[in-house]
Tab-separated table of C-alpha atoms in Angstrom:
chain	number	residue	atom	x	y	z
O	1	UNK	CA	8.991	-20.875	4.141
O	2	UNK	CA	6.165	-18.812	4.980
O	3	UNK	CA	5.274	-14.984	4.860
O	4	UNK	CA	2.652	-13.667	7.005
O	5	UNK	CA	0.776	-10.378	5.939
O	6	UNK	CA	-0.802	-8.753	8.449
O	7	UNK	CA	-0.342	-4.994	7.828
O	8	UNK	CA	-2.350	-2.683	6.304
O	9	UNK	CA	-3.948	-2.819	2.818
O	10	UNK	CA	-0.410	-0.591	1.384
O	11	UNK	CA	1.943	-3.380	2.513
O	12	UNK	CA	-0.320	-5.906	1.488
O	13	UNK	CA	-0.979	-4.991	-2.544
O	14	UNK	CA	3.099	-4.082	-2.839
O	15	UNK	CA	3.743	-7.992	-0.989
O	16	UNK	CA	1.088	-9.792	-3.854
O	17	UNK	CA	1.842	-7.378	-6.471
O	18	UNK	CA	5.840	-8.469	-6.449
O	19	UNK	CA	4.828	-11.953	-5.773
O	20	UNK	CA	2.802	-12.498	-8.694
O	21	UNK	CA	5.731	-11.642	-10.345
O	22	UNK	CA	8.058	-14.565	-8.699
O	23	UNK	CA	9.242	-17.222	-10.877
O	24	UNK	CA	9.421	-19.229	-7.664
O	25	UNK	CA	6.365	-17.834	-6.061
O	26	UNK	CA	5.165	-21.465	-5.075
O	27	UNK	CA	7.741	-22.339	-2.653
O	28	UNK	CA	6.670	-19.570	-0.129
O	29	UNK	CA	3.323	-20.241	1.470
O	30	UNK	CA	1.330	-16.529	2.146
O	31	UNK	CA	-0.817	-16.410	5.030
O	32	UNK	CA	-2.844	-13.050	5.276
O	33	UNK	CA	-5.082	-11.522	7.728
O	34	UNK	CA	-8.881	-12.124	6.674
O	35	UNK	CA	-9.551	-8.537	6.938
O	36	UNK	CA	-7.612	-7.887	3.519
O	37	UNK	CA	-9.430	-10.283	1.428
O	38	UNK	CA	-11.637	-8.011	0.258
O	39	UNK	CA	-8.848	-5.839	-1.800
O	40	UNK	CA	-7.604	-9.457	-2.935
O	41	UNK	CA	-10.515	-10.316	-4.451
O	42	UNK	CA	-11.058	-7.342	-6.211
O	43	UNK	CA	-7.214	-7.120	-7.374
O	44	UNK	CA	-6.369	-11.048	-7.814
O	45	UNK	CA	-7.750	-10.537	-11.784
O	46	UNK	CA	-5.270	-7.805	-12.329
O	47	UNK	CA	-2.435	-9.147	-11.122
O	48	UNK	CA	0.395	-10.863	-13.638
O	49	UNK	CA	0.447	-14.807	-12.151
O	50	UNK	CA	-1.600	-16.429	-9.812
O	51	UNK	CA	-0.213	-17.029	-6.260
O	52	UNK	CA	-1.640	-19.419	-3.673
O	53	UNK	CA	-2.594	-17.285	-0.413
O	54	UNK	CA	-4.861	-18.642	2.798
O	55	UNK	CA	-6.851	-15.785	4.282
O	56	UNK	CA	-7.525	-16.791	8.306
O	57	UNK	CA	-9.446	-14.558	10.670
O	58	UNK	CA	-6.731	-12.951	13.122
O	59	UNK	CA	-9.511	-11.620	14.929
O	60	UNK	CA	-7.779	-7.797	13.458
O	61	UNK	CA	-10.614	-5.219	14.292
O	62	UNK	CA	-8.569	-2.538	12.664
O	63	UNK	CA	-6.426	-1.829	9.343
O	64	UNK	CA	-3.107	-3.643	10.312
O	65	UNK	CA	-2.254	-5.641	13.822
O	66	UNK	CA	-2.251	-3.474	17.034
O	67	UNK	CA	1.152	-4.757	18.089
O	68	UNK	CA	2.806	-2.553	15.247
O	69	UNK	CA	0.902	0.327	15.887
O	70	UNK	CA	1.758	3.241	18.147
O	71	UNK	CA	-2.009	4.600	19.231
O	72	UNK	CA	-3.606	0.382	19.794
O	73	UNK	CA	-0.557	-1.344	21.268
O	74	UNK	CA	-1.454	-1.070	24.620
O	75	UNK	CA	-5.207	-2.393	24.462
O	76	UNK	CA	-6.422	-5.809	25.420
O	77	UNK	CA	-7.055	-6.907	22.234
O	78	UNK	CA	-3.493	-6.720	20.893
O	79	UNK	CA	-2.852	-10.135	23.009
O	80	UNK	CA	-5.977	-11.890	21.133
O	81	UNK	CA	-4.497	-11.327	17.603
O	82	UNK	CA	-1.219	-12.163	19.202
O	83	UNK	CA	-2.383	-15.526	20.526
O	84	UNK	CA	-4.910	-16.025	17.729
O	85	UNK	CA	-1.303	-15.774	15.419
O	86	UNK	CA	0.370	-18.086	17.865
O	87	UNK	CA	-2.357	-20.915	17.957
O	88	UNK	CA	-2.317	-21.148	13.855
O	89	UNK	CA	1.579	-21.712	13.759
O	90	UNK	CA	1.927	-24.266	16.372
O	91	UNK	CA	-1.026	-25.799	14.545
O	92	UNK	CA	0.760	-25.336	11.385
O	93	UNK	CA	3.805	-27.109	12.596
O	94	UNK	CA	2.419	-30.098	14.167
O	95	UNK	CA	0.377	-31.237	11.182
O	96	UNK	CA	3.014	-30.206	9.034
O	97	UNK	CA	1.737	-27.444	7.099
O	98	UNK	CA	4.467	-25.153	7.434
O	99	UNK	CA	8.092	-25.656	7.617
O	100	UNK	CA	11.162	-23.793	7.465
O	101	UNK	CA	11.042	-20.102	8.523
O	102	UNK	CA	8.444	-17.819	9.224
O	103	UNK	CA	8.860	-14.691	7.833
O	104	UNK	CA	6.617	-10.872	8.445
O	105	UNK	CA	6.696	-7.920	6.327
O	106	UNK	CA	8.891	-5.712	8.498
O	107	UNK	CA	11.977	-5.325	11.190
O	108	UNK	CA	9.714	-2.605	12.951
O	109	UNK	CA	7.712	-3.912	16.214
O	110	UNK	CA	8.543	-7.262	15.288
O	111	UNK	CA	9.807	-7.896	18.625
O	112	UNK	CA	6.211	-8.559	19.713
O	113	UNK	CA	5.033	-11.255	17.834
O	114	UNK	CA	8.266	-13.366	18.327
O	115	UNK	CA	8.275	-12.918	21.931
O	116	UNK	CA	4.587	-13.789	21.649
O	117	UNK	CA	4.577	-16.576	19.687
O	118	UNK	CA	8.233	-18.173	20.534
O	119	UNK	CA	9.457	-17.945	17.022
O	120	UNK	CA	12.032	-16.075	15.283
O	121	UNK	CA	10.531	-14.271	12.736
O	122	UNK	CA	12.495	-12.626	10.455
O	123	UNK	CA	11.695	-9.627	8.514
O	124	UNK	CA	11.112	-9.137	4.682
O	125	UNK	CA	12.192	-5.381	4.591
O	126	UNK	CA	14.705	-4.025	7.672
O	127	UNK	CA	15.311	-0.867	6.319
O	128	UNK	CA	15.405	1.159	2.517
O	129	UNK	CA	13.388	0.676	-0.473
O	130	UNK	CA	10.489	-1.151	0.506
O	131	UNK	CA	9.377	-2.979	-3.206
O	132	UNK	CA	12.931	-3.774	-3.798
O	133	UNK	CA	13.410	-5.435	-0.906
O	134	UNK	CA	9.996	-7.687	-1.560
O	135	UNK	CA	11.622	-7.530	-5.120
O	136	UNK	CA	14.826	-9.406	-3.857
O	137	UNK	CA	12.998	-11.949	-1.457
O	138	UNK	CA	10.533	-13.056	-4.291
O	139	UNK	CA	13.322	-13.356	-6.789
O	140	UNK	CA	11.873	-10.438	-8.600
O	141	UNK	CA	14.169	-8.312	-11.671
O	142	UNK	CA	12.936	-4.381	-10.510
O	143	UNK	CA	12.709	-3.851	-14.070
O	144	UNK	CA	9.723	-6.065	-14.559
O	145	UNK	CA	8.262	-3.238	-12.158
O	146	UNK	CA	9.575	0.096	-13.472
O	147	UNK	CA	8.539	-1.107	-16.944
O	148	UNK	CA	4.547	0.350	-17.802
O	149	UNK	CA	2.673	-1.579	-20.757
O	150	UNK	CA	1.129	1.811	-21.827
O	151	UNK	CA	3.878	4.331	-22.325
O	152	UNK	CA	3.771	7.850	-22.731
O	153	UNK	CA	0.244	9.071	-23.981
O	154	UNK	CA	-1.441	12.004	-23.803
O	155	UNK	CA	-2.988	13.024	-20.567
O	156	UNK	CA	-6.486	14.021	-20.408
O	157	UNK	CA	-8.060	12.883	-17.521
O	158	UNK	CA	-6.537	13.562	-14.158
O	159	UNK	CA	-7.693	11.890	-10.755
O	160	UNK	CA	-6.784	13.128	-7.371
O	161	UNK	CA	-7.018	10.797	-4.582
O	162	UNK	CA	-6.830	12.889	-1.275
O	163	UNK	CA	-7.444	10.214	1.533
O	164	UNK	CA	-4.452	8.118	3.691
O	165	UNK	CA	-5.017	5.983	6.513
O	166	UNK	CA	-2.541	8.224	8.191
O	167	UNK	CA	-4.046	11.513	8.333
O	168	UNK	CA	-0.614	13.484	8.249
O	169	UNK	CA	-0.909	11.940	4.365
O	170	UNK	CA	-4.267	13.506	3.731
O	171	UNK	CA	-3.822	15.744	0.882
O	172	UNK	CA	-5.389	19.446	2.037
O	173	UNK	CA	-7.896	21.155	0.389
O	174	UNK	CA	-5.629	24.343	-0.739
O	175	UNK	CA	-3.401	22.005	-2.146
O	176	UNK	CA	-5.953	19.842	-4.420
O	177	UNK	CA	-7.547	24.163	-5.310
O	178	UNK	CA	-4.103	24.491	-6.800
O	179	UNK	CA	-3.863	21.390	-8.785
O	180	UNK	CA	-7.502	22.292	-10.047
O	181	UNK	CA	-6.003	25.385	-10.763
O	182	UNK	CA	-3.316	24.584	-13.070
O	183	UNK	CA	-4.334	21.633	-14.583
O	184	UNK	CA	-7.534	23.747	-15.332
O	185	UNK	CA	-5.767	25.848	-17.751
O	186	UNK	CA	-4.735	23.388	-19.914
O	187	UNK	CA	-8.364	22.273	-20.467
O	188	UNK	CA	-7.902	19.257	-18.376
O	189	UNK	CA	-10.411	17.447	-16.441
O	190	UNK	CA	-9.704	17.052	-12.636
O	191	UNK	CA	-11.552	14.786	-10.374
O	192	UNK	CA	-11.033	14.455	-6.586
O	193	UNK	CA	-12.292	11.398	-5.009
O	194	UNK	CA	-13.199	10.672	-1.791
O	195	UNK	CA	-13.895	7.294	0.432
O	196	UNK	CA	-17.590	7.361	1.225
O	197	UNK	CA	-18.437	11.269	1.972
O	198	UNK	CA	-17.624	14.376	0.552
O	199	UNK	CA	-15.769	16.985	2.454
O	200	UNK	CA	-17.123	20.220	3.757
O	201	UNK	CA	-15.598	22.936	0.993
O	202	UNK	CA	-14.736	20.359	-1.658
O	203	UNK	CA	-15.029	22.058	-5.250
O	204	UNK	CA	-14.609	21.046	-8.879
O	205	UNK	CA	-15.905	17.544	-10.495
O	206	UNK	CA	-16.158	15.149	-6.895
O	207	UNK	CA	-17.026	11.761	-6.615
O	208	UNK	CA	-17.194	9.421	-3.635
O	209	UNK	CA	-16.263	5.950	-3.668
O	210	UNK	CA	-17.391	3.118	-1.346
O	211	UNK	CA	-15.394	0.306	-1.915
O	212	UNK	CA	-11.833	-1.360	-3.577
O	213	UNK	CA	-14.196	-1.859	-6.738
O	214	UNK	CA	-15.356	1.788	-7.420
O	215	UNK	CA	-11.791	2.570	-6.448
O	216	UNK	CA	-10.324	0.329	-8.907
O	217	UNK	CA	-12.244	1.672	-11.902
O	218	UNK	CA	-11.557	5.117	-11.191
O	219	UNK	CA	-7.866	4.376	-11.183
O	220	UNK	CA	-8.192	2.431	-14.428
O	221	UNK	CA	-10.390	5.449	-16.299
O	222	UNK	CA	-7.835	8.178	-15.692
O	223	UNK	CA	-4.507	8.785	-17.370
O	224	UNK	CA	-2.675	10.560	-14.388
O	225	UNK	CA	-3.492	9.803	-10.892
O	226	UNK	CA	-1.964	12.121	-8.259
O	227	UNK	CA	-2.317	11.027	-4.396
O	228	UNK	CA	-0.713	10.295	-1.275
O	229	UNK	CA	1.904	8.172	0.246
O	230	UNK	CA	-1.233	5.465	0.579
O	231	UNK	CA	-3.183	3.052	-1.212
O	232	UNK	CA	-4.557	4.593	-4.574
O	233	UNK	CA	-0.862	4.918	-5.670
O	234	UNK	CA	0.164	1.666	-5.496
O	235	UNK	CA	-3.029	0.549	-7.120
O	236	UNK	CA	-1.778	2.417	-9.904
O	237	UNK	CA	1.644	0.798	-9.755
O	238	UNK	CA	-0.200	-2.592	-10.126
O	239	UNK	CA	-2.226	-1.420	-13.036
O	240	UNK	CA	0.302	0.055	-14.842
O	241	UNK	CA	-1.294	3.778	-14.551
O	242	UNK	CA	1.564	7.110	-14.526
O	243	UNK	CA	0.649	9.162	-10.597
O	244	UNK	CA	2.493	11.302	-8.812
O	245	UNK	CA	2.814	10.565	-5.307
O	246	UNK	CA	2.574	14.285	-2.874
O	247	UNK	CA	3.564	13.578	0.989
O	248	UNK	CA	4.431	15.639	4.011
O	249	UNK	CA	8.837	16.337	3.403
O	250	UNK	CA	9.063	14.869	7.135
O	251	UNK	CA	8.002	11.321	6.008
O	252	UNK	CA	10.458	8.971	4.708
O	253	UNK	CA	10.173	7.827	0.771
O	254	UNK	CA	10.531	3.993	1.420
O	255	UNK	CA	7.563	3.056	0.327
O	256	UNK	CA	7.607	5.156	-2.738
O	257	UNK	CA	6.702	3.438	-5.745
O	258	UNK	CA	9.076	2.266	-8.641
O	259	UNK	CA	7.481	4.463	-11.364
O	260	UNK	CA	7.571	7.402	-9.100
O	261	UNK	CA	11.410	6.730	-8.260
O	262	UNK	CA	12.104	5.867	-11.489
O	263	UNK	CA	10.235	9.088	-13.588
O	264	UNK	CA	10.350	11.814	-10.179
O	265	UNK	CA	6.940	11.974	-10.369
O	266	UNK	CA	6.926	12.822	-6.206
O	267	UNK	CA	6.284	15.879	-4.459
O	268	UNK	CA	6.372	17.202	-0.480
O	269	UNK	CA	3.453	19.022	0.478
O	270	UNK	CA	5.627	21.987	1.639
O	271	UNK	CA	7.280	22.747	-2.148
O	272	UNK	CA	3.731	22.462	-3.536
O	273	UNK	CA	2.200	25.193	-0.919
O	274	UNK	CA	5.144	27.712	-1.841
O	275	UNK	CA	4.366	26.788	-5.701
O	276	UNK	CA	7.399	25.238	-6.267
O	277	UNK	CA	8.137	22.136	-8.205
O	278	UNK	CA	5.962	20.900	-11.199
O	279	UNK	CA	3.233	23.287	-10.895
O	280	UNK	CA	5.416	26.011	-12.497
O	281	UNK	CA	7.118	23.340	-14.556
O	282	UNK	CA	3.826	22.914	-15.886
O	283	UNK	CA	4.664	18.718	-16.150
């Protein structure tokens, strides 16, 4: 069988991160978009196994394909990627490459690329808990991913990690002045950092990061990381690093990670501005 990734950088990491887990990894081929190579690269030494995976130029000019967005489905350029998908798969099947059935990451807008391509794809998560649905495909025991190498330790240094592709995810700046604030009475260093450029306003110990790399050792330096329903999170999933996950209460908690399910450690946006939840707890 195969699995194509061709989502954002999110679905991507959870899709490797499970599958490097798989005691019978090797009989599903992964096909990803080139534009995600990049975070591979940089995450391929951290992961638990090796997995075989063939990067190919989809001809994506933005952070997942445009047939499962909302804002680019209705621009020329969603047909290239679509045919540029379509043109690898009949390729694949006639020299006998792939075999067996195709698979994508989700049941949402999937319509497109089957009606595009003339196959029936079917979908790795439909609906709930988005790693343990990877977790049953791959073969995968969820506690091999709720389990953390490190344990409880104390926590000293704290990293915030505002950004989301999704700007409803963005953490706001009176939110990251009260985590400063109470995480500044126990004596405990806070950093916020941003992707390439420091906000207008931003206070406290900032940094700026450029690329998967600087983002990586960040994650690996701190003992808490606390950020969005995006990326940094499940970075720290894969390296084994206790966050907290904040989000806006109207989004769904699918793609939560295990830890975060598993220890609470997640927080709407709303409970935080009304100083609610573990800011009084003081956890």
């Amino acid at each position: 069988m195969t699995l194509f990734l061709l989502r954002a950088y999110g679905d991507f990491l959870i899709a490797v991160n499970v599958a490097s887990r798989s005691t019978n990894r090797e009989s599903i081929f992964l096909i990803a978009s080139k534009h995600l190579e990049p975070l591979y690269e940089v995450i391929a030494p951290e992961l638990p196994g090796a997995i075989q995976i063939r990067f190919v130029d989809f001809s994506l000019d933005k952070q997942l394909m445009r047939c499962f967005t909302n804002r680019f489905l209705l621009h020329p350029h969603t047909l290239t990627e679509l045919y540029s998908l379509r043109r690898l798969i009949r390729k694949g099947f006639a020299s006998g490459e792939m075999s067996g059935e195709l698979y994508l990451e989700q049941q949402k807008r999937i319509f497109f690329p089957r009606f595009f391509c003339g196959m029936h794809f079917r979908p790795v998560v439909t609906r709930g808990k988005v790693y343990e649905a990877y977790a049953r495909f791959f073969s995968v025991p969820m506690h091999q991913l709720e389990t953390f190498e490190r344990g409880q330790q104390e926590i000293q240094n704290i990293l915030i990690v505002p950004d989301s592709r999704q700007p409803i995810k963005v953490i706001r700046s009176e939110i990251i002045q009260q985590l400063q604030d109470h995480y500044a009475r126990s004596a405990q260093l806070v950093t916020v950092a941003y992707f390439k450029q420091i906000p207008n306003g931003a206070n406290g110990h900032v940094v700026v990061y450029e690329n998967f790399h600087e983002l990586i050792q960040l994650i690996k330096a701190t003992d808490l990381l606390i950020g969005g329903d995006s990326l940094p999170v499940h970075l720290a999933q894969l390296l084994g690093i206790p966050h907290h996950i904040l989000y806006p209460g109207t989004k769904s908690t699918d793609f939560f990670t295990p830890y975060a399910l598993q220890h609470r450690t997640y927080h709407c946006f709303e409970d935080l501005r009304s100083g609610t939840n573990f800011l009084i707890n003081g956890h």
